[in-house]
Each structure stands twice: as C-alpha cells, then as structure tokens.
PDB file of C-alpha atoms in Angstrom:
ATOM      1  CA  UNK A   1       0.000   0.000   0.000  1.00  0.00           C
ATOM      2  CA  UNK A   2       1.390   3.228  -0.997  1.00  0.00           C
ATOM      3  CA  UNK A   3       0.858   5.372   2.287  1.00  0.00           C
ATOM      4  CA  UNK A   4       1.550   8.663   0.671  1.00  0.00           C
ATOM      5  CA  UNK A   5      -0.331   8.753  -2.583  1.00  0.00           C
ATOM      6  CA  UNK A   6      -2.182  12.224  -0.348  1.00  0.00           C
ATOM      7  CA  UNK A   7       0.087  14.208   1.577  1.00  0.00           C
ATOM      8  CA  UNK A   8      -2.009  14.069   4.166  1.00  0.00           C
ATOM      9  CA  UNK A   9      -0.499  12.490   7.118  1.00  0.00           C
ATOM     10  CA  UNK A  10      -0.124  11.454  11.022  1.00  0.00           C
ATOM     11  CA  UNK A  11       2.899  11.501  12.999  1.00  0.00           C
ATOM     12  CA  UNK A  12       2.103   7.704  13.794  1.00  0.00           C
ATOM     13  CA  UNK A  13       2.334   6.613   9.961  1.00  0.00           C
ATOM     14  CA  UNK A  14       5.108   8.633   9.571  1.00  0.00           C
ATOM     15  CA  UNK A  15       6.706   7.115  12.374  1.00  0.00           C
ATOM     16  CA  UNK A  16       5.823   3.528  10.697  1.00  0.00           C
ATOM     17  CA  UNK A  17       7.638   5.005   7.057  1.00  0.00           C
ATOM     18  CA  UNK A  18      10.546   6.103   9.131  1.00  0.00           C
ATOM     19  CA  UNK A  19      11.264   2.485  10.181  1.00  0.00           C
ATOM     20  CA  UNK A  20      10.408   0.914   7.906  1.00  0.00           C
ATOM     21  CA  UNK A  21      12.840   2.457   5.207  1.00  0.00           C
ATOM     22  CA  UNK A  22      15.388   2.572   8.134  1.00  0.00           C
ATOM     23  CA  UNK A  23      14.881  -1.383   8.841  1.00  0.00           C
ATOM     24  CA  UNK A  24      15.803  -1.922   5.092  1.00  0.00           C
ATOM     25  CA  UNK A  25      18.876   0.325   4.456  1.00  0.00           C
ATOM     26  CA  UNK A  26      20.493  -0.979   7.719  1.00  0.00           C
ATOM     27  CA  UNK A  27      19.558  -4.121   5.969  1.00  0.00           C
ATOM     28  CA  UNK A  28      21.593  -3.301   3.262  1.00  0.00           C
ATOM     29  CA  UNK A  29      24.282  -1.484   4.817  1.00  0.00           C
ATOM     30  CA  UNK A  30      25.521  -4.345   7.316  1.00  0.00           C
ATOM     31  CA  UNK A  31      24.975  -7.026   4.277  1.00  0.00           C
ATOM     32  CA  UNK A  32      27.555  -4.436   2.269  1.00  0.00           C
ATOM     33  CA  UNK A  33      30.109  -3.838   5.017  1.00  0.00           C
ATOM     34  CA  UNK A  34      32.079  -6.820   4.578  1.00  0.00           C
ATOM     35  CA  UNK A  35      33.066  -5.290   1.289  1.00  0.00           C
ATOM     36  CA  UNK A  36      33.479  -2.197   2.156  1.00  0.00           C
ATOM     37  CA  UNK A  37      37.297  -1.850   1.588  1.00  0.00           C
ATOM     38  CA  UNK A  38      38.009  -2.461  -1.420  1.00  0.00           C
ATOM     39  CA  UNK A  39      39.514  -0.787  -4.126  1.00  0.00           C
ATOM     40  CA  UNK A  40      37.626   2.065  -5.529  1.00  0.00           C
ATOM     41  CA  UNK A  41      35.201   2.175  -2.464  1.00  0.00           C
ATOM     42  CA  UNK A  42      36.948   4.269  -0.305  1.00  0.00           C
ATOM     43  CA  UNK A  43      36.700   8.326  -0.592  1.00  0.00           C
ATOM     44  CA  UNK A  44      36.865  11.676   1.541  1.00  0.00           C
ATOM     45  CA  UNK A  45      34.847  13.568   2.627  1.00  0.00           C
ATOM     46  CA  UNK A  46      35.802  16.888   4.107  1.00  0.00           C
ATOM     47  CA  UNK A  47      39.046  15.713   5.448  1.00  0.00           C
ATOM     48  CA  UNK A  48      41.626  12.927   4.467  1.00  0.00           C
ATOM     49  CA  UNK A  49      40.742  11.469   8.042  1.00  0.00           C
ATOM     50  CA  UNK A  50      36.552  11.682   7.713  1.00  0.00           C
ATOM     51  CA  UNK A  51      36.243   8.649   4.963  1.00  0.00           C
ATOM     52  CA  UNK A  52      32.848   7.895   2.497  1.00  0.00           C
ATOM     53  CA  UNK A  53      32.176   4.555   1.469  1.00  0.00           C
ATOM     54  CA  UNK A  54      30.399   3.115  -1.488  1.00  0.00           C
ATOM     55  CA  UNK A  55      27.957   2.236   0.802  1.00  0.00           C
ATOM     56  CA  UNK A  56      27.072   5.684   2.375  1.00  0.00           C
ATOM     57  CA  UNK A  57      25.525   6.483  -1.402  1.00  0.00           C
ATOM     58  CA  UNK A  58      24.112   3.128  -2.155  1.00  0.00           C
ATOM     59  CA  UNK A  59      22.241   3.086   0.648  1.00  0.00           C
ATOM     60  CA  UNK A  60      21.002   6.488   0.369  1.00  0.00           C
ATOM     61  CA  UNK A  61      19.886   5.821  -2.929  1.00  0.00           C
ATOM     62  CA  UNK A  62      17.751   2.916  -1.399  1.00  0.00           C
ATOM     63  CA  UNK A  63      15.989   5.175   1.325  1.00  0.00           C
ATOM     64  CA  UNK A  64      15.155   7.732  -1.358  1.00  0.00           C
ATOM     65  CA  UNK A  65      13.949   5.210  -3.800  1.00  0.00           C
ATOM     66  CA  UNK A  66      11.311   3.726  -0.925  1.00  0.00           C
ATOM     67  CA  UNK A  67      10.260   6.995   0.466  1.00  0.00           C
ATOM     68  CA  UNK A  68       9.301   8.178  -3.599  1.00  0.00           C
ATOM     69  CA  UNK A  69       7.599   4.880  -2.993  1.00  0.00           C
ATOM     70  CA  UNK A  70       5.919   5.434   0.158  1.00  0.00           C
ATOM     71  CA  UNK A  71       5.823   9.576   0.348  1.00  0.00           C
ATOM     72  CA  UNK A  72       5.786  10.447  -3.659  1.00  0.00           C
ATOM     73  CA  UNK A  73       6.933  14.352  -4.200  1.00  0.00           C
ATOM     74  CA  UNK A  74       8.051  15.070  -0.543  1.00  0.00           C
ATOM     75  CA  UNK A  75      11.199  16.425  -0.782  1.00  0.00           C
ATOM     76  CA  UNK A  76      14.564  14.632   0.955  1.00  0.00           C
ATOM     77  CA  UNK A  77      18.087  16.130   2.472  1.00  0.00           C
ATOM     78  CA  UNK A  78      20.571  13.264   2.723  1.00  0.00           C
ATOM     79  CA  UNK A  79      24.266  13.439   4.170  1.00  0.00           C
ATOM     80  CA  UNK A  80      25.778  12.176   0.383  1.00  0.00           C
ATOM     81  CA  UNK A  81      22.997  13.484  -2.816  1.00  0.00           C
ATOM     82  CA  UNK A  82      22.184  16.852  -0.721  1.00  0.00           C
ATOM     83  CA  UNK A  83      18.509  17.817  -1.674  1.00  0.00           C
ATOM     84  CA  UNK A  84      16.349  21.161  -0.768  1.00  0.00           C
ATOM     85  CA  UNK A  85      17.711  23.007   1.963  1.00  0.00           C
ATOM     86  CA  UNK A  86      14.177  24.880   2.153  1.00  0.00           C
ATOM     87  CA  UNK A  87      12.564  24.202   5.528  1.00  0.00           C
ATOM     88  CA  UNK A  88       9.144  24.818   4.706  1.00  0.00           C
ATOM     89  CA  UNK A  89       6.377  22.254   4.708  1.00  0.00           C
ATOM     90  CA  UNK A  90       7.714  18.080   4.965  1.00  0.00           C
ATOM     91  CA  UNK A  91      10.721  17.348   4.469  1.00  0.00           C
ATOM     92  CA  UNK A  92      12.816  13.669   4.932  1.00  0.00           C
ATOM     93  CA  UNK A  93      16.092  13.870   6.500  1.00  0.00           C
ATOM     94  CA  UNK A  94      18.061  10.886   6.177  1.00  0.00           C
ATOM     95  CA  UNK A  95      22.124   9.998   7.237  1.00  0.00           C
ATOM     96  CA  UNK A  96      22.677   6.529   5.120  1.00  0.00           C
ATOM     97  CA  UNK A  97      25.771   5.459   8.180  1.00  0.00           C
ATOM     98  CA  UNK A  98      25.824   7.598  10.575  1.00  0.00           C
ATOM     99  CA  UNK A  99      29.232   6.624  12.302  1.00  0.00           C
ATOM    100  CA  UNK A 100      31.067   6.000   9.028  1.00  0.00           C
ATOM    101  CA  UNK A 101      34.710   5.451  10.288  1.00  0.00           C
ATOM    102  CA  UNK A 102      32.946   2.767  13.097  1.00  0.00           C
ATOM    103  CA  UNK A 103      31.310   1.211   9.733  1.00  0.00           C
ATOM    104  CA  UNK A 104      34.733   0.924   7.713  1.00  0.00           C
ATOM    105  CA  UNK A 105      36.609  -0.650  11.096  1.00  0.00           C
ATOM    106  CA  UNK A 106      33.699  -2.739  11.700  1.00  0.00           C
ATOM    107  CA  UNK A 107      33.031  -1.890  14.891  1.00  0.00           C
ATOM    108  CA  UNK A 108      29.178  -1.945  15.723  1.00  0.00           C
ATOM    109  CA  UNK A 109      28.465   1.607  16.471  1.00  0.00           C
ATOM    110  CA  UNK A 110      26.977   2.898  13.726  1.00  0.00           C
ATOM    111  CA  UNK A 111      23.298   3.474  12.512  1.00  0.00           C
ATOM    112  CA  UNK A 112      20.899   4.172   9.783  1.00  0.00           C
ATOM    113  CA  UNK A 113      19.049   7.681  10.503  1.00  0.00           C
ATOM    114  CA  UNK A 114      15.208   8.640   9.125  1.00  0.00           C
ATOM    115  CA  UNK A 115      13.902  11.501   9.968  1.00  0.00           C
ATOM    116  CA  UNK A 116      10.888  13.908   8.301  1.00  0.00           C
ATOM    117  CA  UNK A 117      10.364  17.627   9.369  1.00  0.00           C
ATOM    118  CA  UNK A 118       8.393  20.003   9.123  1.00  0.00           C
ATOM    119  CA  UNK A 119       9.211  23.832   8.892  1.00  0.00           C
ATOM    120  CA  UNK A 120      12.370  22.501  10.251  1.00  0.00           C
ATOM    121  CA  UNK A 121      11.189  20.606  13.301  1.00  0.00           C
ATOM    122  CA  UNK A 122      11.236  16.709  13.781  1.00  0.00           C
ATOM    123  CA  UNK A 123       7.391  14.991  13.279  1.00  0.00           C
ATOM    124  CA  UNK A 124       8.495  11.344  13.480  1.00  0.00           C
ATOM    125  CA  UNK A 125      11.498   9.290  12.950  1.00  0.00           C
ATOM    126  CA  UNK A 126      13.666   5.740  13.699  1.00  0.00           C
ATOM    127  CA  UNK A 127      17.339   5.053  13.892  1.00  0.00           C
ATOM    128  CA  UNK A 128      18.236   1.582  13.615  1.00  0.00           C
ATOM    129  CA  UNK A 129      21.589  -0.245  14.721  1.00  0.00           C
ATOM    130  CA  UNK A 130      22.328  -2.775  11.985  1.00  0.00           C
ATOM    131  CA  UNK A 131      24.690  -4.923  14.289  1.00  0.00           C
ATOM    132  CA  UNK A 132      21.771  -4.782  16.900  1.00  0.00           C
ATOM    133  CA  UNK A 133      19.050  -5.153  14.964  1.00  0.00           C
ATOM    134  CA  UNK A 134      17.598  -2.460  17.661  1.00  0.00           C
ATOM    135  CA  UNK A 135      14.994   0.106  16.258  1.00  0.00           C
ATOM    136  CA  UNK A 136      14.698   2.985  18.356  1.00  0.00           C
ATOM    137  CA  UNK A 137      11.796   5.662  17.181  1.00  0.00           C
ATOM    138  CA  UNK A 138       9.726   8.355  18.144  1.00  0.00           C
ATOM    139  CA  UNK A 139       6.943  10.474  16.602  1.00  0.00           C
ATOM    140  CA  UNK A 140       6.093  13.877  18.432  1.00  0.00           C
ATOM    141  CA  UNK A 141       3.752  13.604  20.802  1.00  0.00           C
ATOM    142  CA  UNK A 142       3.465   9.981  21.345  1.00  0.00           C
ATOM    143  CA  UNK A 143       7.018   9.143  22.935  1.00  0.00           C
ATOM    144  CA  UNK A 144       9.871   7.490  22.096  1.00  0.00           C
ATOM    145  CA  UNK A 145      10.159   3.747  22.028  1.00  0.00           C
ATOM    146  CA  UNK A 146      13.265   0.993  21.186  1.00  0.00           C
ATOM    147  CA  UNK A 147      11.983  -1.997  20.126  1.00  0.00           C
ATOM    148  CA  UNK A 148       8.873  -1.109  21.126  1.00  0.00           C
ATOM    149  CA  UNK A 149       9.560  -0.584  24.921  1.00  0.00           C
ATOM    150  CA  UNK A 150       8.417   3.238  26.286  1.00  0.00           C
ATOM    151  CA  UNK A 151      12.051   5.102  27.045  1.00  0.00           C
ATOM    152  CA  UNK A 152      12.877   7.648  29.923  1.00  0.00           C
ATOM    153  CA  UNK A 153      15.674   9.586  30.051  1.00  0.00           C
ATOM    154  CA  UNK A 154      17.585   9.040  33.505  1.00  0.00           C
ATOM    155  CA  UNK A 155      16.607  10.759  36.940  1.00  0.00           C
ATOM    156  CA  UNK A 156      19.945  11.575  37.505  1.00  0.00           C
ATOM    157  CA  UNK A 157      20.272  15.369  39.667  1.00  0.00           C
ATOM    158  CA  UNK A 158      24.242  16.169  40.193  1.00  0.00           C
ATOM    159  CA  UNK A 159      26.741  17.017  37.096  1.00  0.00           C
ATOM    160  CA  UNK A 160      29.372  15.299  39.470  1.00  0.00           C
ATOM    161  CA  UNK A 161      27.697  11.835  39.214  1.00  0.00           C
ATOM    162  CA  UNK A 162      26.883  12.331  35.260  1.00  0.00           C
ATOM    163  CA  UNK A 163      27.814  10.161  32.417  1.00  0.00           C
ATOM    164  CA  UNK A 164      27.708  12.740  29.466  1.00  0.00           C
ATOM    165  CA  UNK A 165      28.529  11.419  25.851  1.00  0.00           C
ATOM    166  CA  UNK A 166      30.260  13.985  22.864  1.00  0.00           C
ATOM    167  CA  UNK A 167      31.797  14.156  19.634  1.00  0.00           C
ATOM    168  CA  UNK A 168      34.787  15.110  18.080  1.00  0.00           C
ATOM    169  CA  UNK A 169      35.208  16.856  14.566  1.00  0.00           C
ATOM    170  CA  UNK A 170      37.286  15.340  11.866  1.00  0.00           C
ATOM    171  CA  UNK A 171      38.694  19.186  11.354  1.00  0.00           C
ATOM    172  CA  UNK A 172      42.089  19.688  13.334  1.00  0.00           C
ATOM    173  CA  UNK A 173      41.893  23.117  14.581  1.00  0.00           C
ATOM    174  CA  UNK A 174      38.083  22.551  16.320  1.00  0.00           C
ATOM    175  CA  UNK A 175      38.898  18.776  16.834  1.00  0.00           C
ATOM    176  CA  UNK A 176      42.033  20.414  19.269  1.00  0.00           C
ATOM    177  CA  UNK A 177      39.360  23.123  20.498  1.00  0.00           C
ATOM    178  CA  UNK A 178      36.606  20.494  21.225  1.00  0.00           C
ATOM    179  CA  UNK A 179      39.266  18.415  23.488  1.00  0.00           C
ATOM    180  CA  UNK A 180      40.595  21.727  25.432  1.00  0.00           C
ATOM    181  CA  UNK A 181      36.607  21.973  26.322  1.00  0.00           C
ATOM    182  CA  UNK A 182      36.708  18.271  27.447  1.00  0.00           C
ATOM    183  CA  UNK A 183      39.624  18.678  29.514  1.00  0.00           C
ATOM    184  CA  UNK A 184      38.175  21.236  31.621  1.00  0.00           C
ATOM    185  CA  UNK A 185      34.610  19.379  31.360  1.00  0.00           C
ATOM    186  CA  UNK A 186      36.460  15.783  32.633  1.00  0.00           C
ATOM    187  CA  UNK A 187      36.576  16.826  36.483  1.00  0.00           C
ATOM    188  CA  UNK A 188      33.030  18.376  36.759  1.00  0.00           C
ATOM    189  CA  UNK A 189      31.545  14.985  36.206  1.00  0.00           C
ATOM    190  CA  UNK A 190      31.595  10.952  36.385  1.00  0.00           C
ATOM    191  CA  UNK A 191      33.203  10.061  33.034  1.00  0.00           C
ATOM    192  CA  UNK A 192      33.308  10.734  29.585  1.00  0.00           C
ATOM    193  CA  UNK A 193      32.131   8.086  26.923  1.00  0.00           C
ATOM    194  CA  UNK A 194      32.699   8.833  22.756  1.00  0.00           C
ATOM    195  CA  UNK A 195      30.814   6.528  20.459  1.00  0.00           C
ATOM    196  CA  UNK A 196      31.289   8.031  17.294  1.00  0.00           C
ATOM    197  CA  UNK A 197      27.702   8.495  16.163  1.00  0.00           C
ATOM    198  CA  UNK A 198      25.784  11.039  17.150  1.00  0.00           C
ATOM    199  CA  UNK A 199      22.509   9.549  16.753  1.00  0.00           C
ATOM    200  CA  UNK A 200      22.869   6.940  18.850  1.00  0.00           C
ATOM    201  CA  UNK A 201      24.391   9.087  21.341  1.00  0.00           C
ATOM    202  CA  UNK A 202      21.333  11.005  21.908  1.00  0.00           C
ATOM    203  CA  UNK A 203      19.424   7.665  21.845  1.00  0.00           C
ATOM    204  CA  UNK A 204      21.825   6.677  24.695  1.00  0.00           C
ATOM    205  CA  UNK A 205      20.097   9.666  26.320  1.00  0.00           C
ATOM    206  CA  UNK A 206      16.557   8.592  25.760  1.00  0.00           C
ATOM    207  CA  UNK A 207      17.305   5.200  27.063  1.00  0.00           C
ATOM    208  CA  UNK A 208      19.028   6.775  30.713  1.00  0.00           C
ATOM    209  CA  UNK A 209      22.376   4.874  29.476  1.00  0.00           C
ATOM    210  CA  UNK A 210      24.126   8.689  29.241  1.00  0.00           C
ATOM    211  CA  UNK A 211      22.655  11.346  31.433  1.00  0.00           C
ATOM    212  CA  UNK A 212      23.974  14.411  28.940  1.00  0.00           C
ATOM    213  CA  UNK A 213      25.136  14.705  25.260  1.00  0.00           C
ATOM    214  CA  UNK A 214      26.829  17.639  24.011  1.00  0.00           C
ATOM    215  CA  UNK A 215      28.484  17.994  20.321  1.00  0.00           C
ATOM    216  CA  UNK A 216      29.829  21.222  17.824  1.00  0.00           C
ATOM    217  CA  UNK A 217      29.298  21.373  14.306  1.00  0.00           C
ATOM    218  CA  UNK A 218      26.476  18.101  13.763  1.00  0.00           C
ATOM    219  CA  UNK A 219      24.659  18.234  10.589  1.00  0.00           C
ATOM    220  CA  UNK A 220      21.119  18.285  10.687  1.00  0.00           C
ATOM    221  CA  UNK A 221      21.062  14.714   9.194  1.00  0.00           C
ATOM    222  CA  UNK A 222      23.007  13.528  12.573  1.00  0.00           C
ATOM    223  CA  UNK A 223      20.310  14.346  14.848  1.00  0.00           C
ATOM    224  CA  UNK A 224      17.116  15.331  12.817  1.00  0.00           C
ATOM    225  CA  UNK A 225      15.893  11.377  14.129  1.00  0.00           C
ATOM    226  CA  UNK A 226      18.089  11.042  17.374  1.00  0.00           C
ATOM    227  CA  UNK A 227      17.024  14.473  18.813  1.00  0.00           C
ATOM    228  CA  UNK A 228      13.405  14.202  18.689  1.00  0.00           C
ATOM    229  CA  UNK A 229      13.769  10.608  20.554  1.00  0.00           C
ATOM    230  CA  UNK A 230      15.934  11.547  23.008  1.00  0.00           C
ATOM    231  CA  UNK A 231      13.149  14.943  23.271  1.00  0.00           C
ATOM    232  CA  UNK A 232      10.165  12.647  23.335  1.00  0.00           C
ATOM    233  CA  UNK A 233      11.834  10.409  26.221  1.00  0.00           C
ATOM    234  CA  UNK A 234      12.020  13.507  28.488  1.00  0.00           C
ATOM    235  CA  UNK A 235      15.244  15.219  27.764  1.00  0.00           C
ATOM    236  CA  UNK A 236      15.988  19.002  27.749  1.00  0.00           C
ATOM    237  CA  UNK A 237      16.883  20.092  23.825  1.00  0.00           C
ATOM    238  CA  UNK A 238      19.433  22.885  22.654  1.00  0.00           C
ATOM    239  CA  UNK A 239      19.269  22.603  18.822  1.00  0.00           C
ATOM    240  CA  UNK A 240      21.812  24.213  16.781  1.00  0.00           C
ATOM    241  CA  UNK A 241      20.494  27.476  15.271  1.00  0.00           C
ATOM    242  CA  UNK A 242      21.807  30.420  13.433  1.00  0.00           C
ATOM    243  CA  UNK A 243      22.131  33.732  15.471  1.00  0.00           C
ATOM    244  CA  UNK A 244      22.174  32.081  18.760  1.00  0.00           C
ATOM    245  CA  UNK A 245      22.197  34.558  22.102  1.00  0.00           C
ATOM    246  CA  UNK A 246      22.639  32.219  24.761  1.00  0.00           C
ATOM    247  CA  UNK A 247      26.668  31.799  24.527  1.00  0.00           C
ATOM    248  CA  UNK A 248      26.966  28.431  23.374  1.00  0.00           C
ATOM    249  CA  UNK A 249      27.112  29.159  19.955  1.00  0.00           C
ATOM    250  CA  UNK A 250      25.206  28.389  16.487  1.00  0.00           C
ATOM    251  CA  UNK A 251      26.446  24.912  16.106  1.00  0.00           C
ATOM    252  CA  UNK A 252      25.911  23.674  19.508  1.00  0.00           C
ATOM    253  CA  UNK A 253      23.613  20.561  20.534  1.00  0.00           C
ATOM    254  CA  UNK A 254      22.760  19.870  24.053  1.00  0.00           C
ATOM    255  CA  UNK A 255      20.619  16.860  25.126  1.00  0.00           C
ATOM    256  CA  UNK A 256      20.288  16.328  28.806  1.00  0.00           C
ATOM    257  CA  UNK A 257      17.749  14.397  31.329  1.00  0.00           C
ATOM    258  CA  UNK A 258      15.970  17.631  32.647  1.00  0.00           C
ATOM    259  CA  UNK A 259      17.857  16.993  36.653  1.00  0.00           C
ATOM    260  CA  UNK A 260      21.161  18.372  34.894  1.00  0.00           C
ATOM    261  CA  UNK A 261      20.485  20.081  32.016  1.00  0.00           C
ATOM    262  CA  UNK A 262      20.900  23.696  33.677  1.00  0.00           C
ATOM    263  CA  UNK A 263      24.132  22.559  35.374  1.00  0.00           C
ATOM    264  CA  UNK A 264      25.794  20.900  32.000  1.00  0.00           C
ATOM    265  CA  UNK A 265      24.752  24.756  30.318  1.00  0.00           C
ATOM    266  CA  UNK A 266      26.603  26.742  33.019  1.00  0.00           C
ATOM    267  CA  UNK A 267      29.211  24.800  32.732  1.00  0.00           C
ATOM    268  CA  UNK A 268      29.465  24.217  29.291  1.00  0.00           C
ATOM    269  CA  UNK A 269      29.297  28.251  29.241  1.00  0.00           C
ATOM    270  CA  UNK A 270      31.896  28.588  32.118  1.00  0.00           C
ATOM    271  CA  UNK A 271      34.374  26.379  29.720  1.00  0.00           C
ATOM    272  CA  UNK A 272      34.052  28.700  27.201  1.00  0.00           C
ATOM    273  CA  UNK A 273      32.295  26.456  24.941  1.00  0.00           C
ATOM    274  CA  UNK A 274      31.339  29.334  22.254  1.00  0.00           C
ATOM    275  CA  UNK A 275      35.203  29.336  21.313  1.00  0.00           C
ATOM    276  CA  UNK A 276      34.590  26.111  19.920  1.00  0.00           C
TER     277      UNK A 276
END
C-alpha cells in the first residue's frame, strides 16, 4: 500500500515510514560492510581522516527510492545526494551510516538515521543499529520507544555523578578546540564516553544509558531522528540554530535528562564552549 499517494499524514504513519525504510537500508548497509574496503570504495569527505564509502551512497539511494515509494513528491536532504535546503512544509532527513569510520573498522556503532520535518522541526522518525538489529523511534507527541519498549531519560540530579557522551570533529583546529573543552569538562563529572555516532548518542540519552550529550558542528542529518527521541523520552533540547544569544554558539547541541540540564549549560558556558 502506498501510504503517501495524499500528503495528508499522522505523525504515527510517519513514524511507521521512518522504520520501515530505516529497517531496510540498515539491511543493506551491514549485508555491504564486509566489502566495504576495497579498491575504488573508499573516498573523503571533508578531510583525508573523515572517509565515504560506497555504501554511504548506495544506501542512500535505497531510502530515497522507498520513500518516492511510500511519500511520492516530498522532498529529501541526505548526508551524500544533498537535496532542498528549504525548511518549509515536509521534508525527509536521512544519514545513510551515521558513524562511518565505526562502519569501515567494523566496529558496531553505527546506525541508519530517518527523519521527516516540518518547517524545520522533527514529526516522526527511527534510527536503527544494523549490528543490533535495535529500532529505536519516536513520533512527536506519542514518545519514544526501542523496540517497542516506552524510554525515559535518567533521573539523575548532580553534574558530578553524570555520564555525558560527545563528539569530536574530523577538522584539526576545532577537533584540538573540542578536546581543550573536554579537559576542563572531565573533572566536573563521572566520566566521559565517545561513540562516534551522534545519533545513537542522543538515543543513549533517551534510554538513561548517558545522562547528557553535548556535540559542535552536527549536521542536521546527525540528529534530525536522534534528537526528537531523546526529546520525546524527556530530555531538555538545545538545537543548533543560526544567530544564537545564549553563549553556546550556532552549532551547539545539548541533550540532557531535565535533573542536569541547567548545570551541564553553566558549565558548558563557564568552559568557554562558544570558542569552539
């Protein structure tokens, strides 16, 4: 059945599309990987050291082709093919690997991200772990589940007791800025942990397994699905947005369980995080 023949739509059915086209690409991705490196697969991206695979674009290409399928007309921004940067009305945001250098070492930690938007603000998504097989989703209003199981983020209170996640850019000069900020983050709270995928970092914070996420310079694509699950569990959001006022800058994400949000902004804005 094609669901999107109308543009009508619910955030529930939109929810089902999301994970549904993200159950198949992780599908494809993980039945790819073992043939990843080879040669002619292996590109760059911005830097030598942030790599593209064959498989970021052919699996981008499959979400796009089911969603034309399942949505016709509704316009798409993916992380390799671009697409309309215009915010108005639905839009599908979609990162084909989201942990890309995890997914060419063949370590686990990497995902499949669906998202779809409108006027710029998350109505449903999923973000599956191929490895896993674990589906984590969300559609606004209507919570956040993985694997069908309701998610809260933790109760935790004190930054001092806090297991906060980040991420590090592949571009030397902020990559050396972003670790100055950890070093003077480290002794403020429990421990540090760096997965290498955003979305599934902010997942982490839906599910209570990190109490805080913080990150510089994330592409909508890396948290356009995470975000709004981690939101819908009960987590404090700070979305990055141009012309920001409140000191931590345009490109900053923050994603906290509501009992340390406030503390993790102070002192994120005490480390002098807009440098960054």
């Amino acid at each position: 059945m094609n669901v999107g023949l109308t543009h009508e739509y619910d955030v529930q059915s939109l929810r089902d599309i999301s994970v549904r086209v993200a159950r198949e690409a992780a599908e494809l991705a993980e039945n790819m990987r073992h043939g990843v490196v080879t040669e002619g697969t292996v590109d760059t991206k911005s830097t030598e050291t942030d790599v593209v695979t064959a498989a970021d674009r052919t699996v981008e290409r499959l979400i796009r082709q089911r969603l034309e399928e399942l949505r016709p007309g509704d316009p798409v921004l993916g992380e390799e093919e671009g697409g309309t940067h215009e915010q108005e009305g639905l839009r599908w945001v979609v990162d084909p690997i989201d942990g890309t250098v995890n997914y060419l070492y063949g370590h686990p930690n990497y995902a499949v991200s669906v998202a779809v938007q409108r006027n710029g603000t998350s109505l449903a998504g999923a973000v599956v772990e191929p490895r896993t097989g674990r589906v984590w989703s969300a559609a606004s209003g209507h919570g956040a589940e993985l694997d069908g199981h309701r998610l809260a983020v933790s109760a935790e209170r004190r930054l001092d007791l806090s297991l906060l996640g980040t991420g590090f850019s592949y571009h030397q000069q902020r990559r050396s800025r972003q670790a100055a900020l950890l070093a003077g983050m480290i002794s403020e709270i429990r421990d540090i942990r760096r997965g290498g995928a955003a979305s599934l970092d902010l997942c982490a914070v839906a599910a209570g397994w990190l109490d805080g996420y913080y990150e510089h310079g994330l592409s909508r694509w890396d948290w356009a699905a995470g975000a709004l699950i981690a939101s819908e569990a009960g987590a404090r959001l700070r979305l990055p947005h141009p012309n920001s006022t409140d000191g931590l800058g345009d490109e900053a994400i923050l994603c906290a369980c509501p009992g340390i949000a406030e503390a993790l902004t102070a002192t994120l804005l005490d480390k002098k995080v807009s440098t960054i």
